[in-house]
Tab-separated table of C-alpha atoms in Angstrom:
chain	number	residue	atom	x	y	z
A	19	UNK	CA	61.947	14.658	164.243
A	20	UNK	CA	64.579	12.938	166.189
A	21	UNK	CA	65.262	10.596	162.941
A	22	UNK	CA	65.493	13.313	160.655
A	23	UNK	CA	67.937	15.330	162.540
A	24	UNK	CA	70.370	12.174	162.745
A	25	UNK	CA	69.966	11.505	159.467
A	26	UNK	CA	70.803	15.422	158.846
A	27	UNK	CA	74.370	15.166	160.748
A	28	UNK	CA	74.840	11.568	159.407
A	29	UNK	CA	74.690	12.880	155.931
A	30	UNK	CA	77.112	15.893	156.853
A	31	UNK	CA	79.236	13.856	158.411
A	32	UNK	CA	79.557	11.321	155.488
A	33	UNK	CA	80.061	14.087	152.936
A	34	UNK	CA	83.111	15.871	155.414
A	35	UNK	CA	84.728	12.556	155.445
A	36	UNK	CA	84.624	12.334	151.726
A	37	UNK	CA	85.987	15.354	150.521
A	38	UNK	CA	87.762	16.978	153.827
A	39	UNK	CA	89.161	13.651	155.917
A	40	UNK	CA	86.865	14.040	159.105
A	41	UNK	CA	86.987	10.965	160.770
A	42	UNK	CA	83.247	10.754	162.585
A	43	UNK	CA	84.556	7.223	164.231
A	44	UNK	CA	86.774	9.520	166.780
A	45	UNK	CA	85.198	12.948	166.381
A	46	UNK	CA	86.216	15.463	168.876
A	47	UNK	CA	83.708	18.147	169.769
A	48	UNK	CA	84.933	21.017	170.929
A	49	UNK	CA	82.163	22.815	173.938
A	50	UNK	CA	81.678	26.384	174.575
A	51	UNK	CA	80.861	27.542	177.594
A	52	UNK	CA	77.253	29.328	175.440
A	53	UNK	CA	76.930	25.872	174.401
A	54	UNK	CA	76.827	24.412	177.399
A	55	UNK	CA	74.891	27.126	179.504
A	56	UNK	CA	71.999	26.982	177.094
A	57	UNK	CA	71.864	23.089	177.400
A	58	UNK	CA	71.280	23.670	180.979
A	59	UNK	CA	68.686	26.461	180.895
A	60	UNK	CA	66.687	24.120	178.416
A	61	UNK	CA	67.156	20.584	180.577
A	62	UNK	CA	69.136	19.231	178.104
A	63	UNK	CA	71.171	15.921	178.234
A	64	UNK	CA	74.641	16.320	176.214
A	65	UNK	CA	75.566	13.145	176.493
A	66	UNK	CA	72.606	11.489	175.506
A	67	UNK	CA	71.372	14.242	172.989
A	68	UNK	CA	75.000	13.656	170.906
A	69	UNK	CA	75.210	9.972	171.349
A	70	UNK	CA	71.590	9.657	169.599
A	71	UNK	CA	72.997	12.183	166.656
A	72	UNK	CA	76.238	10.873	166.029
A	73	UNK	CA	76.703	7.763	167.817
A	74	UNK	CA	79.305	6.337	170.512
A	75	UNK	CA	82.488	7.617	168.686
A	76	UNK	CA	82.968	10.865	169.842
A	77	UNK	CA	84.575	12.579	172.697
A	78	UNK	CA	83.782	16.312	174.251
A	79	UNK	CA	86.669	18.277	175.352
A	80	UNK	CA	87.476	22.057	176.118
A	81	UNK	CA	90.194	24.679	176.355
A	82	UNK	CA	91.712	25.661	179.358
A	83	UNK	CA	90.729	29.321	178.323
A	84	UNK	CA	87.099	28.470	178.174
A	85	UNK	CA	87.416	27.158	181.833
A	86	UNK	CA	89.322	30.267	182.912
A	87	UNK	CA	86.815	32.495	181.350
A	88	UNK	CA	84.039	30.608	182.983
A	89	UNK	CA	85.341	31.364	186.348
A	90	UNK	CA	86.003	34.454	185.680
A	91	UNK	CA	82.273	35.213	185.006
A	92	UNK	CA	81.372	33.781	188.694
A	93	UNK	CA	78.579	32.371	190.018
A	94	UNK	CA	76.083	32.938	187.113
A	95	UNK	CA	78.610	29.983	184.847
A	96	UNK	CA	78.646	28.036	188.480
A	97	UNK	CA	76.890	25.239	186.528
A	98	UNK	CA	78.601	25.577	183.238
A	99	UNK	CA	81.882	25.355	185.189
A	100	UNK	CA	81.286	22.391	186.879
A	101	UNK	CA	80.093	20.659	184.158
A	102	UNK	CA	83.507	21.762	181.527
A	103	UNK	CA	85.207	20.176	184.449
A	104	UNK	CA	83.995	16.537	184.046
A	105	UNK	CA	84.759	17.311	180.377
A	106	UNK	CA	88.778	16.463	178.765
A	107	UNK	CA	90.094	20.089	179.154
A	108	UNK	CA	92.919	20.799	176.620
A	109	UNK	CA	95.624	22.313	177.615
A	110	UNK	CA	96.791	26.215	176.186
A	111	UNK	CA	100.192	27.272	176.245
A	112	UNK	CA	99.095	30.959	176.695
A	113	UNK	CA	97.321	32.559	179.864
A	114	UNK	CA	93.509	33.898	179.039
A	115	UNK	CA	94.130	37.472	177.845
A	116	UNK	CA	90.644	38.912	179.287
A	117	UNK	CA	90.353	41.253	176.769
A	118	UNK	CA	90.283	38.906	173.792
A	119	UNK	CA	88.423	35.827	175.797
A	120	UNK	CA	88.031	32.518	175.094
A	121	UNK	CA	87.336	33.058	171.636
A	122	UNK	CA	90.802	33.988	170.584
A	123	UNK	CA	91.948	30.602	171.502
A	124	UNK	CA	88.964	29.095	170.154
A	125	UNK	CA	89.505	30.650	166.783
A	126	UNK	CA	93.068	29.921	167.018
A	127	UNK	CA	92.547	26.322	166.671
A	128	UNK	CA	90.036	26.864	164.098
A	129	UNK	CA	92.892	28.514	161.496
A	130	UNK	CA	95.066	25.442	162.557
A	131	UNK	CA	92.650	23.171	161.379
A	132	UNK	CA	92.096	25.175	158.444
A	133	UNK	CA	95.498	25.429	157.641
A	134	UNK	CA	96.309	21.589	157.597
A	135	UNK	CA	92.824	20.870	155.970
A	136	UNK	CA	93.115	17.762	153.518
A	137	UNK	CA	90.992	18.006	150.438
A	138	UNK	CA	90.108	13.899	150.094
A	139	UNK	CA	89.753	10.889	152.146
A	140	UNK	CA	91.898	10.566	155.330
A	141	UNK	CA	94.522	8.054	155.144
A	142	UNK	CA	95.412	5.258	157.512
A	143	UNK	CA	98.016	7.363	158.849
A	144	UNK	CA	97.601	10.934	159.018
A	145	UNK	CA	96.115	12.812	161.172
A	146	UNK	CA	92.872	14.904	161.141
A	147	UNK	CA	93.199	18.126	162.619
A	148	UNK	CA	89.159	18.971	162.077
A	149	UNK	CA	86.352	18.903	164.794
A	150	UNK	CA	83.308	19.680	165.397
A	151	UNK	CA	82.829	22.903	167.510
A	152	UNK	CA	79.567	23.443	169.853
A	153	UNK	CA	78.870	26.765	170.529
A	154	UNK	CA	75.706	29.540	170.688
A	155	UNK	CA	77.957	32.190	170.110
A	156	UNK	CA	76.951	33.659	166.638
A	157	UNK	CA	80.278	35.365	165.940
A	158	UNK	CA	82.035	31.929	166.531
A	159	UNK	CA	79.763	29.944	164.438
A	160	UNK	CA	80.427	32.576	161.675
A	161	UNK	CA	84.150	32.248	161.460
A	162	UNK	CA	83.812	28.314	161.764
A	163	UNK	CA	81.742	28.311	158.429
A	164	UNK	CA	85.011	29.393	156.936
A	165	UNK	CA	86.879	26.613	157.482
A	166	UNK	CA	86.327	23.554	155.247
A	167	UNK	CA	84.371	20.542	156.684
A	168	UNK	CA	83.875	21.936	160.187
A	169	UNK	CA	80.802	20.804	161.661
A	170	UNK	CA	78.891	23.260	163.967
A	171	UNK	CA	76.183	22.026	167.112
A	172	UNK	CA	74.324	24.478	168.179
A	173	UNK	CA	71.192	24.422	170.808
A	174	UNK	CA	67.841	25.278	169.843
A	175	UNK	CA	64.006	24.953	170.515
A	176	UNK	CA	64.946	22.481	173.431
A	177	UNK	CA	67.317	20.192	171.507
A	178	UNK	CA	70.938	20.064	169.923
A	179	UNK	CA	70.674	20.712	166.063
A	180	UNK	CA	73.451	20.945	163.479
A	181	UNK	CA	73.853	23.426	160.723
A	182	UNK	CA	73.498	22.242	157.240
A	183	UNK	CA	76.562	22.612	154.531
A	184	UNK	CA	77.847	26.402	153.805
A	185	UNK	CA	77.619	27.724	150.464
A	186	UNK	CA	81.197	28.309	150.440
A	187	UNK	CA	81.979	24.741	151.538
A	188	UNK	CA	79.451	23.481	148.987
A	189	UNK	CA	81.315	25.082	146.600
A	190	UNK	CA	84.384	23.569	147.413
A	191	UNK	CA	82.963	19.613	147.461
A	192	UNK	CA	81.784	20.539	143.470
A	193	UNK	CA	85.337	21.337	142.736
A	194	UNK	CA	86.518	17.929	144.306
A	195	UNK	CA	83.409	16.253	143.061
A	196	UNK	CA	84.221	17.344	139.298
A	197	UNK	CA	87.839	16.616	139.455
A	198	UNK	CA	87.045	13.022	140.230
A	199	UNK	CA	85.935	12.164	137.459
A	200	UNK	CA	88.930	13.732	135.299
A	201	UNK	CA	91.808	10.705	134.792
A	202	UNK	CA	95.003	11.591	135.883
A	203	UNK	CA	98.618	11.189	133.383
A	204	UNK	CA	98.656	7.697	134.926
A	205	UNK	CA	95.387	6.736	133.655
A	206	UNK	CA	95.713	8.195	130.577
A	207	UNK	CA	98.864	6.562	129.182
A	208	UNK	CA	97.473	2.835	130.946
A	209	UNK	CA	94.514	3.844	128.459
A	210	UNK	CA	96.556	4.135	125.348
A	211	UNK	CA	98.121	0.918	126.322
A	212	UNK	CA	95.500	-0.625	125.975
A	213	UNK	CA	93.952	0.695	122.848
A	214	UNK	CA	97.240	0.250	121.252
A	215	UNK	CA	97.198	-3.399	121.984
A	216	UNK	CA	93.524	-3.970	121.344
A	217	UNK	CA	93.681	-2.475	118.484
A	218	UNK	CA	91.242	0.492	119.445
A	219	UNK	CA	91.147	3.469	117.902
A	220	UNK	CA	88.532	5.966	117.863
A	221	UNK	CA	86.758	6.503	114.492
A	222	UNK	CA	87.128	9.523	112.561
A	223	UNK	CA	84.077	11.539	112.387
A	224	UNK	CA	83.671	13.757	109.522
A	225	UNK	CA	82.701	17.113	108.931
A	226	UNK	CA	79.513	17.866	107.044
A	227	UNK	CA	80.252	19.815	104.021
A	228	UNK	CA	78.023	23.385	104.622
A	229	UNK	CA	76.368	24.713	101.536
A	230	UNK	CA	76.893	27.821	100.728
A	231	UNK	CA	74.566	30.647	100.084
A	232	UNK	CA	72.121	30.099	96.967
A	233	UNK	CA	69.977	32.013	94.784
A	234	UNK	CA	66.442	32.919	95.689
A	235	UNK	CA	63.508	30.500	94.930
A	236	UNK	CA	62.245	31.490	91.875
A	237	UNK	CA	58.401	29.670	92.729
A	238	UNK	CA	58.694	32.129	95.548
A	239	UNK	CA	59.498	34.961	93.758
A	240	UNK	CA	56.752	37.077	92.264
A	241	UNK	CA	56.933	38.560	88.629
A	242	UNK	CA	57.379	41.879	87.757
A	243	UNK	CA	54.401	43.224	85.728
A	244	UNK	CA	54.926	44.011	82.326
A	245	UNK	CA	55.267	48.137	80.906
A	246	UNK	CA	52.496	47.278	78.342
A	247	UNK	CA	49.969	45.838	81.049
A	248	UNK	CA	51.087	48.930	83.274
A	249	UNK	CA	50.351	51.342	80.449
A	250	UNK	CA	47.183	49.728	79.531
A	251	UNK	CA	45.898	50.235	83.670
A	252	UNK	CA	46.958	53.576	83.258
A	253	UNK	CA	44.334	56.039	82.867
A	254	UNK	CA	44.548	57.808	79.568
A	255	UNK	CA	45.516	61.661	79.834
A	256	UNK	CA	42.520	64.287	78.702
A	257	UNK	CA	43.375	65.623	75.505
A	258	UNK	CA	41.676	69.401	76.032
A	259	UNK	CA	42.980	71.003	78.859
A	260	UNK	CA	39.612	72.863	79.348
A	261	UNK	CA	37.488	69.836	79.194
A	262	UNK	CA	35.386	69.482	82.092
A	263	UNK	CA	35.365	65.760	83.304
A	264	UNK	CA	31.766	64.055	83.012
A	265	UNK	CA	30.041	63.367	86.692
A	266	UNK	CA	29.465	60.462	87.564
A	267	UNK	CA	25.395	59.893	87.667
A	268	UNK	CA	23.864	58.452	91.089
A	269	UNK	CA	21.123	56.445	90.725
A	270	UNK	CA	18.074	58.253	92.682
A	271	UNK	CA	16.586	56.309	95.602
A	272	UNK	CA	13.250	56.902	96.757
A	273	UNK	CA	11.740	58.045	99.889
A	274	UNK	CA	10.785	55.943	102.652
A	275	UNK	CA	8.022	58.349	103.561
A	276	UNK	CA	6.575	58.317	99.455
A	277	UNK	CA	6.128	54.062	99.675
A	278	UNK	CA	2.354	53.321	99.514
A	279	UNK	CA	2.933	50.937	102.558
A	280	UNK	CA	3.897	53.781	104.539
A	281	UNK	CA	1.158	56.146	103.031
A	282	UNK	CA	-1.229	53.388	104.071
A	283	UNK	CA	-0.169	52.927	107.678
A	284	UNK	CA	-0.622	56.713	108.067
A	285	UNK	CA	-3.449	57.595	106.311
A	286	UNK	CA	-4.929	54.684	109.258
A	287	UNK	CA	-3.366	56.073	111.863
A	288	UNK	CA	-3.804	59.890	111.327
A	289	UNK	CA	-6.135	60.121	108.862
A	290	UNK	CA	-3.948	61.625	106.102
A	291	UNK	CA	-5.296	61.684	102.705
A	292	UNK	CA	-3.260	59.024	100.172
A	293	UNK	CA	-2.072	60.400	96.827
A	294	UNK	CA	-1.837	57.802	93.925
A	295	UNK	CA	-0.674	58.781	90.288
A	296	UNK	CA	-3.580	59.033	87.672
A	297	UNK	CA	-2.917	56.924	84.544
A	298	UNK	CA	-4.633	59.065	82.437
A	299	UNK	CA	-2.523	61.711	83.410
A	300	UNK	CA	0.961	60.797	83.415
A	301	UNK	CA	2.347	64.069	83.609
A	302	UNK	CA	0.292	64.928	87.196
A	303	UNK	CA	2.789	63.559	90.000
A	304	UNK	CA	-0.205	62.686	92.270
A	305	UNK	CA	-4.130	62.711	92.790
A	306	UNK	CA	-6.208	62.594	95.716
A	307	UNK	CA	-8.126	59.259	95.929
């Protein structure tokens, strides 16, 4: 699990020093006193915890705000105090206001980084004004998601953990990612150079000729029937008005109860007497036998 988490901030890391300038050789990360309290409730070694994510080139510091405030809170930040203290504490040029708190100076430095951000690699000389901020304070980690290639620590389920790229941010590193690939004017007229003086042009490519509409298939098309086949279909009209139209003769079926099969059956069952037609009488319809 250990593995996978470096591998996690590694990757971040990487990816902020591509597209923002964050240098992760000298990274500064910047501790908040909810950072550092909730190392301590869960035993938590800093030092050792951020040296196995990140490596040896890194250095904590703090604000002299978030010390201020720390005191100011008494003896339940006794151990939080003492260890900001070891810490490199940054000097502020204002006084802790204790209305606003250590997170108006924290945030301040936020917009400064945001404000000199640097959309591509860092140079040899110029200087980063990104870091990585360590806090539990949900409102803080909020406003650092705004700014561009900010990396955010945070403590959780007994270990430090890091928060994976923003949307916003990821948004951003598309943008840069895309307009890498484009050529610039330089690039461009060094290209033509050199097709001019190889001798490479781009070959014409021409345009298919579209058809236009056409005439129906005529194998597809069926035939109209002719007026003396349609007459000849037709039935013939009745020449007297008050001729009554012949009906149609239905061919008489006989009974199933009349067959001599079924006479039979019942004649053995119940006893009923079985009439049969007399051949020397062929106008009696039956005869007892």
């Amino acid at each position: 699990m250990r593995v996978k988490r470096s591998r996690q901030i590694s990757k971040v890391l990487e990816v902020y020093e591509r597209c923002f300038g964050l240098d992760p050789k000298n990274l500064e990360i910047f501790l908040d006193h909810t950072f550092v309290r909730q190392s301590l409730v869960n035993n938590v070694n800093l030092k050792e915890s951020i040296t196995n994510l990140v490596g040896r080139g890194f250095r904590l510091v703090t604000s002299s705000c978030v010390i201020a405030e720390c005191e100011a809170l008494g003896t339940l930040f006794s151990s939080t105090l003492s260890f900001l203290k070891v810490v490199t504490e940054l000097k502020c040029h204002h006084e802790l206001n204790p209305a606003l708190g250590a997170m108006w100076c924290i945030r301040k430095r936020m917009r400064v980084a945001r404000k000199h951000g640097i959309f591509r690699r860092l140079n040899k000389d110029e200087k980063c004004f990104l870091f990585a901020i360590a806090s539990n304070d949900p409102k803080l980690q909020g406003f650092a998601r705004t700014v561009p290639g900010m990396p955010i620590f945070f403590v959780a389920q007994r270990c430090i953990n890091t928060e994976p790229i923003p949307d916003a941010t990821q948004q951003i590193i598309n943008e840069i990612t895309a307009k890498s690939f484009q050529m610039n004017d330089s690039e461009l007229s060094r290209l033509h150079q050199i097709e001019e003086r190889f001798g490479l042009q781009k070959a014409e490519v021409k345009k298919r000729k579209r058809k236009g509409p056409s005439g129906p298939n005529p194998l597809s098309c069926r035939k109209k029937a002719s007026v003396t086949n349609a007459t000849s279909v037709s039935r013939e009209p009745l020449t007297n008005p008050n001729e009554v139209p012949k009906r149609r003769r239905k061919k008489p079926h006989r009974a199933l109860h009349k067959t001599l099969s079924v006479r039979l059956e019942m004649n053995r069952l119940y006893g009923t007497p079985i009439c049969k037609k007399s051949s020397s009488e062929p106008n009696a319809i039956a005869v007892n036998i």
